[in-house]
Structures are given as structure tokens and as C-alpha cells.
Amino acid sequence: MSQADWAFRPIRELAQRIRAGELTPTALAEHCLERLDTVGRSLNAVVTLTPERALREARQAEEELRAGIDRGPLHGIPYGAKDLLAAAGYPTTWGAAPLRDQRFAKDAAAVARLRDAGAVLVAKLATVELAGGMGYQQPNASLTGPGINPWNRSAWSGGSSSGPGSAVAAGVVPFALGTETWGSILTPASYCGISGFRPSYGRVSRFGAMPLSWTLDKIGPMARSADDCGLVLAAISGPDPRDPATLAFPSSYDDRPEAEPAHGFRIGVLDDALAHCQPEVAANFHAALAVLAEIATLEPVHLPTFPYTEVATLILWAEAASALEPLLQSGAVGELTAPEDRTGGYAGLVIPAVDYLRAQRIRRQIVAALDRVFSQYDAIVAPATAVVASPLDQRFRDYAGERRLVISAASNLAGVPAISVPTGFGERGLPTGMQIIGRYGADGRVLAVARAYQQRTDWHLRRPPEG
């Protein structure tokens, strides 16, 4: 295995080579730091490198492993964290120019749990400013500039986890932490041709993460494969009294073959979503269904009729305005990069309470109705995004028009788990993806379906051109 391959290899292989003495955590951390400082910065994926912490954690991992202390498969593996997550002593900018010097005394819970698992933090990775909560409408909406897609450098890497998407796809880090409120893990994962997992709401503590929408925010792994995502999820999930929304029951990741049903999976197909997709996205989704047909019974399924997008929009805007009210009231948003972000958040401050409460009541009906649908299947599948990544010089609406998949709003409102896995390539040589969505709490089953798909395909093994 050449050094150029290191951050492209599966976590299990890296862990095995570390334990075999073929690779050291320090050498791996130094390699990732160098790649971050060159390739990562060229993609606008890096906010802050953390070399002091990285080398300290890497040396500690080496000493512990030599002493027979093994913290599991992530021990000695480098990663990057989206810059909405606090890392003690380092800037946590939330992607926003007025907060470039913001620091916190404690690690975010997910970062602390990765530290306890022996993982090595090498960088804080780029995000759309304030996680997109001010209503950005084009790629250049970040302290570090627009996220650049390693598959085509004239294309966007997706938001708001732009840095993790670019960094993992380019082989700069083996995995990263992203966040999702409404598409912010699955979209960059699809655009960049990697695997991005959005856990069930409450699966991962959000302590130490920027709040955007208290009832929608999730934290999850972005990696090269579903298996890698499962390993990371197992390390970061679990109850936390500092986040009252966390689930009380523990989470585990079962990667054994017997975790898959002997009779095959039962999968619902949201085929009506294809009407909104680019031709290549639809064609690649059909090809993915042919693979799934080898391991599953496929049945057409339709979402119950609800105003998903309208409900999600109102809840998000109201909660974002509340969470970010100090920035709005101080006028600091006037220093944001995107012109529309400097004024877009103020609308949320005047949403009537009756409208917010009405939206939450409709949401309860949505959650119940979707659970009835999801309870019939191991998973439901749809394209991850209707289009491939937009050009850097175009506004989203000018490129995609009204092509927005309703399932993204619906599944985020319900807080159900989902993963985007790559399915091929479309317009301008850019990746396409499929989302695999499960019932609330069935994170392991979603990962099992994704893993079975990736055992029969190699799209997740493809690499973008260098430079």
C-alpha cells in the first residue's frame, strides 16, 4: 500500500495495518495533515488544522497499542470535524466571518467520544456559514469560500457539510463528522461520491455543536463506505444528559453476515421521485435497483400527502432565528459572506407562535403516518439528490430549478435514519447517489442494506483525479 493510498483505504484495513506494525498513527496523522494543507485547502475544505492535538493523540495511540490497550477500530485513525463542532482550544467558526475567533473550553460530545475511541483529530473542516440557516442561495457562502468538488473543480461540493464531503472524497482524511438539519450530510455525500450517514434524531449527542434547529439537528459520519460509517456511529452514539433529546437505549453496529435477513430485504421504492431527476440520476438509480433486486424484494411505495416542505421550512426558520438571535440582534450577520445571508434570517423572528405550533401539530401527524409506511419495510430508497452538483458560478435555483425531492423534508421531519451511497456518474462527470432510509431507530438495518449494496458494487471505491 503506497502512502498515496492511505486515506482512501477502509478503516478496518488501516486498523489492521497499524496493529501489524506496517503503519503508525503518527505517520498517518502527518500524511493527512500534509494532504489537508495542500489538497484540502485547494478545495476550500479546511478551516483550521490541529497539528498539536493530532500528533499528541497519535503518539498516545501508539503508546497505548504497544502497551496492549486497544480502544477499537478507530484507535489511531485520523479524522476531521465539521467546524460546527467544538474542539477545545481551537477556533470553532461555524463557517462565519464574524465568529472566526470563537473558541470553546470543551470538546463537543461527538469529538470527545472519538477521542475516547482513540481517533485522531487532524482538522476542523469547512461548512456553509451558520449551517445555511440564513438562507444561502449559491455556493459562495462560507468563511473559506465555496466548497470545491474534487471530481470537477468547477462544481460545488454541497452544503452545509461541504468540507467533510470534499475532504473524504479527495482522500484527505479517512472519515469526517458532518451535521444535517435538512440534507446537509446526504447532499454533499451524494455530490462528492462518498457515503454519508444521517442517524436517527437523538442517536448522537449534539452537546458542543452549533444549534440551528433543536428539533431537526443531527450529527453523523461521512466516510468512503457504509461499513466505515457504522464503525464511527458506534463510537459517537449513546445517551448524554447534556442533550435531553438523546435516545436512552444504546446503539451498536452489527456487521456480521447474519445481520442480513436470510430471506432477503423488503425495500420500498419511491419511484415517483424520478420525475424530478436529471436523466443520468434516474438511470443510475434504476441500475442500483437492479443490484438491490439481487438481495431484496422491491415494491413501489408512495409518501402520504402532507405539506412536508412547508412544514419543515417554517419549523427550521423559526428555530434558527431563535437559536441565532444574538447574531441577528447584534447585526453581526452583516459581516457574512453571502449577501442574502446578511438579511435572510430576520424573517424567522416574525413568525407567529401559532404558525410554529400549527406546524408542529402537523408534524406529529407526519411522523405517525410515515412510521406506518416505514414499518412495512427494511428500508425505502430514492435518489439522494435530483441533480448532480451545481456549478460554482450559478445560483442553485438557476441550475436545479424546482428539482427538490420531498423525501428529504419528510424524512428529516420524522427524524429517521438514512444514508447516501454512490451509484455512478452523471452530468459533467459528477457523482450520483441513492438514499436508503429506515424506520426511526433502525439505524443498523439501514447500514445493513447499504453494506449489502456496496458489497456488490464498486462506486464507493472510485477516486477523483488528483489536482
PDB file of N, CA and C in Angstrom, residues 24 38 89 207 302 379:
ATOM      1  N   THR A  24       2.007   3.528  11.256  1.00  0.00           N
ATOM      2  CA  THR A  24       1.872   4.078  12.603  1.00  0.00           C
ATOM      3  C   THR A  24       0.838   5.207  12.604  1.00  0.00           C
ATOM      4  N   THR A  38      -2.510  20.983   1.639  1.00  0.00           N
ATOM      5  CA  THR A  38      -2.319  21.180   0.199  1.00  0.00           C
ATOM      6  C   THR A  38      -3.632  20.916  -0.543  1.00  0.00           C
ATOM      7  N   GLY A  89      -9.985  24.633  22.688  1.00  0.00           N
ATOM      8  CA  GLY A  89      -8.804  25.436  22.443  1.00  0.00           C
ATOM      9  C   GLY A  89      -8.624  25.905  21.013  1.00  0.00           C
ATOM     10  N   PHE A 207     -24.353  18.042  22.110  1.00  0.00           N
ATOM     11  CA  PHE A 207     -23.656  18.929  23.034  1.00  0.00           C
ATOM     12  C   PHE A 207     -22.369  19.439  22.369  1.00  0.00           C
ATOM     13  N   HIS A 302     -45.445   5.059  -2.001  1.00  0.00           N
ATOM     14  CA  HIS A 302     -45.685   6.488  -2.158  1.00  0.00           C
ATOM     15  C   HIS A 302     -45.809   7.129  -0.782  1.00  0.00           C
ATOM     16  N   ALA A 379     -36.188  -0.919   4.442  1.00  0.00           N
ATOM     17  CA  ALA A 379     -35.738   0.407   4.036  1.00  0.00           C
ATOM     18  C   ALA A 379     -36.584   0.879   2.868  1.00  0.00           C
TER      19      ALA A 379
END
